[in-house]
mmCIF file of C-alpha atoms and ligand atoms in Angstrom:
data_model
loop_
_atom_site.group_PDB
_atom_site.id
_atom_site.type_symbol
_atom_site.label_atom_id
_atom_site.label_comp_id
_atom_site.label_asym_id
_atom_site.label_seq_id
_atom_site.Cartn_x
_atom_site.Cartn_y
_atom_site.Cartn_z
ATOM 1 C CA UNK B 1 220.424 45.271 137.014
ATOM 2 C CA UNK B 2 217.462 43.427 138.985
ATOM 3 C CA UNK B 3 217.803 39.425 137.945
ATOM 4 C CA UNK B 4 214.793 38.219 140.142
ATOM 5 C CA UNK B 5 214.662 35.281 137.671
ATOM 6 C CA UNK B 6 215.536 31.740 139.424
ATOM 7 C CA UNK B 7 219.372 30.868 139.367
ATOM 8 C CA UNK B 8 220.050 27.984 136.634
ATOM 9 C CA UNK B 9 222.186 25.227 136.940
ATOM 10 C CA UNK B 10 224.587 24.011 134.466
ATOM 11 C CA UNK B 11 225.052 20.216 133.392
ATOM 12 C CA UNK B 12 229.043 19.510 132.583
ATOM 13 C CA UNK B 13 228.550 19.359 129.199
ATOM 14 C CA UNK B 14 226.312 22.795 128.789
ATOM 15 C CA UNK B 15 229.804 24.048 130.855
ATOM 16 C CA UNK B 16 231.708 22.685 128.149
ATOM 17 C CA UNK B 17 230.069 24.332 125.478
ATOM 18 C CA UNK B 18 230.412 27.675 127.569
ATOM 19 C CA UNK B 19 233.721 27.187 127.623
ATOM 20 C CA UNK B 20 234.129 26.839 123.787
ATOM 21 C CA UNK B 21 232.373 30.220 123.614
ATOM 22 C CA UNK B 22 235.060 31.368 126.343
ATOM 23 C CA UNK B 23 237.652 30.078 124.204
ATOM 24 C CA UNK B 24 236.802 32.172 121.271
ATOM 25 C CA UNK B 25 236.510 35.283 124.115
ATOM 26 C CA UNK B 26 239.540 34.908 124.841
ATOM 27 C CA UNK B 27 241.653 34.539 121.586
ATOM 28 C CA UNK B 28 239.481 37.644 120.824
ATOM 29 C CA UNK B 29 241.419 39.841 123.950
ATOM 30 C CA UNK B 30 244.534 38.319 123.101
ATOM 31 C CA UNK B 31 244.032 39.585 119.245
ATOM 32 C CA UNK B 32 243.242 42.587 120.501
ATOM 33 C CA UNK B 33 245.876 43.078 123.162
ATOM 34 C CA UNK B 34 248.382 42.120 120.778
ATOM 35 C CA UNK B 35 247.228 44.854 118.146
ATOM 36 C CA UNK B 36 247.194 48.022 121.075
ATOM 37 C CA UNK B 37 249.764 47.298 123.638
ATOM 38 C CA UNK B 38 252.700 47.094 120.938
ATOM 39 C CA UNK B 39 251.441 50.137 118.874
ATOM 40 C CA UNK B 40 253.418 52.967 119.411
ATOM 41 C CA UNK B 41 253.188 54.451 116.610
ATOM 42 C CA UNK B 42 249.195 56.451 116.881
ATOM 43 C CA UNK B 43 247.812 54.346 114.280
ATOM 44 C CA UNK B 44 245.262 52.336 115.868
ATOM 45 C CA UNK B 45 241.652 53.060 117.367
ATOM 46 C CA UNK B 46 239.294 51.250 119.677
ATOM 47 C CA UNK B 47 237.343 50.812 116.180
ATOM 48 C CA UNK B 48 240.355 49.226 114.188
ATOM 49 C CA UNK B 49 240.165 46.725 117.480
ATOM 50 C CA UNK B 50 236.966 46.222 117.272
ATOM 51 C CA UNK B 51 237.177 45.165 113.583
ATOM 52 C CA UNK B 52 239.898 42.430 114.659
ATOM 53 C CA UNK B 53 237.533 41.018 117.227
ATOM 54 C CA UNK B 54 234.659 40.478 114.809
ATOM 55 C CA UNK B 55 237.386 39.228 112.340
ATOM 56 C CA UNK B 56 237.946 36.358 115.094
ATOM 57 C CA UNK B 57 234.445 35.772 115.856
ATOM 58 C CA UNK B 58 233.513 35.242 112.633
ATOM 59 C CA UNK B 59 236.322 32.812 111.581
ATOM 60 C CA UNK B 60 235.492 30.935 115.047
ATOM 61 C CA UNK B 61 231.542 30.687 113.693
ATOM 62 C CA UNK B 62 231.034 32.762 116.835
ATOM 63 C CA UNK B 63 227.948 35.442 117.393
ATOM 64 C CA UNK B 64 228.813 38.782 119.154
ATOM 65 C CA UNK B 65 226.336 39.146 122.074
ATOM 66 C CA UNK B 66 226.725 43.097 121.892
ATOM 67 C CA UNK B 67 225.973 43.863 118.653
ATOM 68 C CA UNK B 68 221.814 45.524 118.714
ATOM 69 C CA UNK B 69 222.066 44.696 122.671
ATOM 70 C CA UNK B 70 219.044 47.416 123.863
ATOM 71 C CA UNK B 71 218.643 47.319 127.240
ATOM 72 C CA UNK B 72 215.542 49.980 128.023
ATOM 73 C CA UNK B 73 217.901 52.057 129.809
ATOM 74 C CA UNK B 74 219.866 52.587 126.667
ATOM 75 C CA UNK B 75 219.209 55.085 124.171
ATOM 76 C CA UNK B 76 220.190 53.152 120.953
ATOM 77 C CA UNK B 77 221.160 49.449 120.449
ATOM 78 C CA UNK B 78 224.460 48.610 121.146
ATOM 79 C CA UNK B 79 226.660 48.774 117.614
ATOM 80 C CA UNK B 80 230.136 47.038 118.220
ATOM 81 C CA UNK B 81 231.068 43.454 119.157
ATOM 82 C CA UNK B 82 233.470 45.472 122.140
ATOM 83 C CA UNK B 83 233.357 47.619 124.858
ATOM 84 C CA UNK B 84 236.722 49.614 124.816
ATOM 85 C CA UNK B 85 236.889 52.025 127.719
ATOM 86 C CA UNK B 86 240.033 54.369 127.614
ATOM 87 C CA UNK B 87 241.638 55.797 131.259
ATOM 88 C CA UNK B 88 238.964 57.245 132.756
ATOM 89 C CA UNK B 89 236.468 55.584 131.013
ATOM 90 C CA UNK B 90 235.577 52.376 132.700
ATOM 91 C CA UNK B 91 232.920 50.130 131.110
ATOM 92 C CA UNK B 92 230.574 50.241 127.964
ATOM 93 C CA UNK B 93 232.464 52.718 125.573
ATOM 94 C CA UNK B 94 231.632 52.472 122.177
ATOM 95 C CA UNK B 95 234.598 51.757 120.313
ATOM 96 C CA UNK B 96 235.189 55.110 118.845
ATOM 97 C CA UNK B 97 237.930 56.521 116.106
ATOM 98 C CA UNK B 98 240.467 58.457 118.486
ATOM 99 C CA UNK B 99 243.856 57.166 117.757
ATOM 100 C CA UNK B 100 245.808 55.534 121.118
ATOM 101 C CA UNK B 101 248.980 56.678 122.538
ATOM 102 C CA UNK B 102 251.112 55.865 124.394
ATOM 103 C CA UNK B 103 250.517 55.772 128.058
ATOM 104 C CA UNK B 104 246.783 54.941 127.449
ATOM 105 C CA UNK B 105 244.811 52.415 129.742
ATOM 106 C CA UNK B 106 242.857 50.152 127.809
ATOM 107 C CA UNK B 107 239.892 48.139 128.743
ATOM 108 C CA UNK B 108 238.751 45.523 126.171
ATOM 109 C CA UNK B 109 235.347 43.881 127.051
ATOM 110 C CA UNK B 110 233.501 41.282 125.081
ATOM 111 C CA UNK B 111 230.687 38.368 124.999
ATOM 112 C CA UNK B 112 230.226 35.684 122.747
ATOM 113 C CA UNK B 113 227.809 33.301 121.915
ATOM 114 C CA UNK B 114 228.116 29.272 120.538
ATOM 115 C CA UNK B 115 226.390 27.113 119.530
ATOM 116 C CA UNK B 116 223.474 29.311 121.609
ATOM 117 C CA UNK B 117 225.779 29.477 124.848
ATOM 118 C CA UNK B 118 227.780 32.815 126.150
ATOM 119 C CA UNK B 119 231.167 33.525 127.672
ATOM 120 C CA UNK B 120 231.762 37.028 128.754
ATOM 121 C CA UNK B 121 235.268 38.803 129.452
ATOM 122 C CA UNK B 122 237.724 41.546 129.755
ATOM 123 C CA UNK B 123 240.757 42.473 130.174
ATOM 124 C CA UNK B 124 242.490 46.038 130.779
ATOM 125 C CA UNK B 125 246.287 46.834 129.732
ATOM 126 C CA UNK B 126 248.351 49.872 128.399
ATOM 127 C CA UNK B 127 249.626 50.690 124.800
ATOM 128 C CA UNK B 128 253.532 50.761 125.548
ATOM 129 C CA UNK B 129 254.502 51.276 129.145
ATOM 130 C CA UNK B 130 251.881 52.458 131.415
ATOM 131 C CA UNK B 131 252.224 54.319 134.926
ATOM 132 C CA UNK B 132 253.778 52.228 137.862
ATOM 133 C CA UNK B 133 250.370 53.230 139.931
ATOM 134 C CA UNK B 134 248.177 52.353 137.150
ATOM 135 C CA UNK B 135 250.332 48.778 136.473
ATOM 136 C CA UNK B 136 249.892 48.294 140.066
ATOM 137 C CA UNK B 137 246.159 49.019 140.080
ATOM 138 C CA UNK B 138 245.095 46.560 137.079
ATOM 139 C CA UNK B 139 247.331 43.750 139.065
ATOM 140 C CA UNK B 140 245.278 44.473 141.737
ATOM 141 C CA UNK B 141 242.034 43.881 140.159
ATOM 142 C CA UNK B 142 243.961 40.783 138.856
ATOM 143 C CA UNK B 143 244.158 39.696 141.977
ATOM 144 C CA UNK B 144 240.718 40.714 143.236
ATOM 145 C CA UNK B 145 239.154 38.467 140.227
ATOM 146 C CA UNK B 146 241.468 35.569 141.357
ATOM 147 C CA UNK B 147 240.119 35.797 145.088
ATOM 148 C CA UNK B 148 236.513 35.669 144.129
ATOM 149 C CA UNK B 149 237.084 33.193 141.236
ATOM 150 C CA UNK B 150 238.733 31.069 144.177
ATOM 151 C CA UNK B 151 235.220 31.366 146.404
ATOM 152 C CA UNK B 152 233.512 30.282 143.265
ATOM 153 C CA UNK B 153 233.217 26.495 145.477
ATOM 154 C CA UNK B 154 230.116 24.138 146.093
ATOM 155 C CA UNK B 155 229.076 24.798 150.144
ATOM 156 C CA UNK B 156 229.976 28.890 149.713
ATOM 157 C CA UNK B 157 227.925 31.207 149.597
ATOM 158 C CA UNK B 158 227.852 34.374 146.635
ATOM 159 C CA UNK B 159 228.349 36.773 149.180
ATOM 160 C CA UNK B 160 231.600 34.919 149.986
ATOM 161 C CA UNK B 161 232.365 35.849 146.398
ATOM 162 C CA UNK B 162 231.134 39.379 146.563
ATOM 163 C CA UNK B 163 233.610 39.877 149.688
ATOM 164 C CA UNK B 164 236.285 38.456 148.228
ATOM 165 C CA UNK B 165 236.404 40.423 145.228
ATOM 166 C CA UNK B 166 235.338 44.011 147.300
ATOM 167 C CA UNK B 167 237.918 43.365 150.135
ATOM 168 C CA UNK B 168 240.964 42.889 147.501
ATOM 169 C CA UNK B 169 240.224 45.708 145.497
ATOM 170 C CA UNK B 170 240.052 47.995 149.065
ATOM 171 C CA UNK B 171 242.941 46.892 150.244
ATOM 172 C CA UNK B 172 244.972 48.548 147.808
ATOM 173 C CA UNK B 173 242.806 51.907 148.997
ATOM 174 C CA UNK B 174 240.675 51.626 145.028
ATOM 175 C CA UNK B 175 237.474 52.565 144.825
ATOM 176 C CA UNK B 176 235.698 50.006 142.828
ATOM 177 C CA UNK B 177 232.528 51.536 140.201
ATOM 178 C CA UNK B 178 229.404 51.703 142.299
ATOM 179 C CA UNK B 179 225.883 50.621 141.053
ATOM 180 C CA UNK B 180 227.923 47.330 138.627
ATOM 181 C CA UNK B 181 228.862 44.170 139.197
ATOM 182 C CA UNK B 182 228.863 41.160 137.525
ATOM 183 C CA UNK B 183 226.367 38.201 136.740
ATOM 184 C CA UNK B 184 225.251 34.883 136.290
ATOM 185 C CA UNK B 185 225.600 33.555 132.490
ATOM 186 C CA UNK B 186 224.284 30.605 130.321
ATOM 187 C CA UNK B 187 221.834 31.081 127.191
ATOM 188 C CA UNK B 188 222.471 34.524 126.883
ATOM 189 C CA UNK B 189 224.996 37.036 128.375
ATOM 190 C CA UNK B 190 222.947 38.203 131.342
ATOM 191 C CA UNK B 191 221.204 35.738 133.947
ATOM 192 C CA UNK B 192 220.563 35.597 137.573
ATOM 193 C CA UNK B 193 221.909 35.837 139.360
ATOM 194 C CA UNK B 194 223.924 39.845 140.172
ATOM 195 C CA UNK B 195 226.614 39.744 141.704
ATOM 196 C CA UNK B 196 227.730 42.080 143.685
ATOM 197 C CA UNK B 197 231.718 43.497 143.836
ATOM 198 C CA UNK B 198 231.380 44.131 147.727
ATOM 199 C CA UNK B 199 229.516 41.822 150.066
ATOM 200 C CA UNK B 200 229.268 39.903 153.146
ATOM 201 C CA UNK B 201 230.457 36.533 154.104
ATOM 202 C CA UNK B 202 229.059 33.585 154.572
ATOM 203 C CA UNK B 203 225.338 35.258 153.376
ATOM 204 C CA UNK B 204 223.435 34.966 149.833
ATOM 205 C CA UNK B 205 223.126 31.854 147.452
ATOM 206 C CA UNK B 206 224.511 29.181 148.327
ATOM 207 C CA UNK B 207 226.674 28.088 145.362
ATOM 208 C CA UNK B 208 225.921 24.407 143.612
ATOM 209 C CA UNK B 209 227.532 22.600 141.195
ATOM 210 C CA UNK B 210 226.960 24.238 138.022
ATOM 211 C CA UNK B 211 226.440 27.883 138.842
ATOM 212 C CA UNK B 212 228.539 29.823 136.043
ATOM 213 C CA UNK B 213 229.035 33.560 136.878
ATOM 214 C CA UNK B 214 230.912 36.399 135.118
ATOM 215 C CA UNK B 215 232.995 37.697 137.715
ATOM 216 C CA UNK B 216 234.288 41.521 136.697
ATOM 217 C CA UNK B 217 235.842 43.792 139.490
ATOM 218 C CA UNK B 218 236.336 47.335 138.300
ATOM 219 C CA UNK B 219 238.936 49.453 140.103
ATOM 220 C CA UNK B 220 239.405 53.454 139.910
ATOM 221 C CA UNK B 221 242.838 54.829 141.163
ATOM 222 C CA UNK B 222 241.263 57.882 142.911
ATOM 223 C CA UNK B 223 239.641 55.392 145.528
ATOM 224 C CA UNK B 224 236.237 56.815 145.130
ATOM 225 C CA UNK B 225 233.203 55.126 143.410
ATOM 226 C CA UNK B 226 231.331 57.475 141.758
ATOM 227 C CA UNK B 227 231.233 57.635 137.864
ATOM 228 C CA UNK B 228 228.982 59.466 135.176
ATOM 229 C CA UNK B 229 227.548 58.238 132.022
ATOM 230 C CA UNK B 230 228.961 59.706 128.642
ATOM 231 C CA UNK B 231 226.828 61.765 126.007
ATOM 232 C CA UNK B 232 226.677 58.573 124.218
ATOM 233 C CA UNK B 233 224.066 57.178 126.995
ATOM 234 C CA UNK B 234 226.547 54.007 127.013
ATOM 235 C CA UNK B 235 229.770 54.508 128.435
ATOM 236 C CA UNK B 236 230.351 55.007 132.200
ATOM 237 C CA UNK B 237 233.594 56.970 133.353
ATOM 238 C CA UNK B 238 234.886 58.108 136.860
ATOM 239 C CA UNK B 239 233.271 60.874 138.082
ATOM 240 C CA UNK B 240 237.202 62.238 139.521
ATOM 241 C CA UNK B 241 238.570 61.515 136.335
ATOM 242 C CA UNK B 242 240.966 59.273 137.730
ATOM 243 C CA UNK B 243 241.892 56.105 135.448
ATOM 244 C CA UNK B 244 239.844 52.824 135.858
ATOM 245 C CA UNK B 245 240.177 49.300 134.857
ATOM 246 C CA UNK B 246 238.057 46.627 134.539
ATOM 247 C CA UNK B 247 238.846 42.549 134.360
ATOM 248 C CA UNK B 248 236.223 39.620 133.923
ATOM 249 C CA UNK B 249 236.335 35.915 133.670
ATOM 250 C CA UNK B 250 233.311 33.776 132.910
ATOM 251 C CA UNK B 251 233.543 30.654 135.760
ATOM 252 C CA UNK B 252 231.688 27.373 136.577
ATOM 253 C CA UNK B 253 231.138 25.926 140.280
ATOM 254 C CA UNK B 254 232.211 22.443 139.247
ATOM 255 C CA UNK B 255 233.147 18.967 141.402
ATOM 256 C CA UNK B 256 237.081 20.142 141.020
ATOM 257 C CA UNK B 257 236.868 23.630 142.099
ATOM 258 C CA UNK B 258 236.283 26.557 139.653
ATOM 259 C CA UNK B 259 236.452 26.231 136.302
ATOM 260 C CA UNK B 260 237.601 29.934 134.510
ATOM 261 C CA UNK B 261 235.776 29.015 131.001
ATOM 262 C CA UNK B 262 237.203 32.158 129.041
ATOM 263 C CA UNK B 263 240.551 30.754 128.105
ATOM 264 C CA UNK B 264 241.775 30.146 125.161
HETATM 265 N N1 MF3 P 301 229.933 42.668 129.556
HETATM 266 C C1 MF3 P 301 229.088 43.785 129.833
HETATM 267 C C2 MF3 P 301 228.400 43.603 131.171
HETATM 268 O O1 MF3 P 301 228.387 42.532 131.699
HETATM 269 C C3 MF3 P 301 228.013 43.902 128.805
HETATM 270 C C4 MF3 P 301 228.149 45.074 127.992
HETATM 271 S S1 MF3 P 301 226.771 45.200 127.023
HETATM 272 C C5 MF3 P 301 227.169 46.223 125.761
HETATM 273 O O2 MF3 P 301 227.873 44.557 131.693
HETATM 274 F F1 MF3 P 301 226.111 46.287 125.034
HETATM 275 F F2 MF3 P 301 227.549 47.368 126.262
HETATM 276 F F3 MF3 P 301 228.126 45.725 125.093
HETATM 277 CO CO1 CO P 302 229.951 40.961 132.010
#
């Protein structure tokens, strides 16, 4: 996505009420986490977790930022609160009605907004015990969030952030989904600035006191980074066929350090 628009910065209390929105993100993954990962039994669908999330948003007096999302490069507006991407599906899946099993990788993506500010995350886990490789590769883009959430410091620069995040993930030999990254955040869930998931050091924006940015690596076990887009014109899956996951925090440049604003 091309954010030419000019960077905004956030006053402390505008990060607060980001982070209220964050909070409500994040009891949402944690609803829905709870739901899939214990369910052994077939019964539940990316829809049925879909329905939980909206349960939680609308107790919290929250406002999906997905729902009628129409981006001109999408053939109909968005119609679920979540993303949930299954194995080789990576980002931007539809929630659809095919049971889970077992074994499946699940990515759970979602944006809300409060009180007319966003918070943006996501999370990827399996339903009952997943492959060692694929445990290992969601750790890793654990880990890759961490190290650009911990460039996310006044006097850096965003490709310090971009590097971060790219140079994790490769280490572990991933490939990480080309053409995506993340972006800034504030009134709504896109702003300027992109960010990129590979980058160079020391180059870019320099990072101020209240830039917020959703940070969201996504990995692919086959080490390659090509995808394809499914019938649906929204979802995006590896183009090997090889499992992918995907993790995201919303976080604020503050005085202390970064702030991760989509906790609960
Ligand atoms: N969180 C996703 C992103 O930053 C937004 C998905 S938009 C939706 O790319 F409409 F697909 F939900
Ligand atoms: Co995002």
């Amino acid at each position: 996505m091309l954010m030419r628009e000019r960077v905004e910065l956030r006053t402390p209390s505008e990060i607060d009420a980001m982070a209220a929105a964050g909070s409500v993100v994040a009891e949402c993954l944690r609803r829905c986490r709870e739901v899939a990962a214990a369910e052994l039994a077939g019964g539940i669908t990316p829809r049925l977790l879909d329905d939980v999330a909206a349960q939680v948003i609308s107790d919290r007096g929250a406002e999906s930022c997905y729902i009628g999302y129409h981006p001109q490069w999408a053939p109909s507006p968005y119609p679920a609160v979540t993303c949930i991407s299954i194995n080789d599906v990576v980002v931007h899946a539809i929630p659809n009605e095919v049971r889970l099993v077992p074994g499946d990788l699940v990515s759970v993506d979602i944006a809300v907004l409060v009180d007319g500010w966003a918070a943006d995350a996501a999370i990827s886990f399996h339903v009952g015990d997943g492959d060692p490789a694929e445990i290992e590769m969601i750790a890793a883009a654990g880990r890759s969030l961490d190290a650009g959430i911990e460039n996310m410091r006044r006097g850096l620069k965003l490709g310090d952030v971009s590097h971060a995040i790219g140079t994790t993930a490769k280490a572990g030999g991933y490939g990480l989904l080309a053409d995506h990254g993340g972006h800034g955040i504030g009134r709504s869930m896109h702003a300027a600035p992109h960010v990129a998931n590979e980058g160079r050091p020391h180059r870019g924006l320099p990072l101020k006191t209240g830039l917020v940015l959703a940070l969201e690596p996504m990995l692919q076990l086959g080490g390659r980074d090509g995808y394809r887009h499914l019938e649906d014109g929204w979802g995006i899956a590896t183009a090997d066929g090889s499992r992918a996951c995907h993790v995201e925090h919303t976080v604020a440049v503050t005085d202390d350090g970064p702030r991760i604003l989509t906790v609960e």
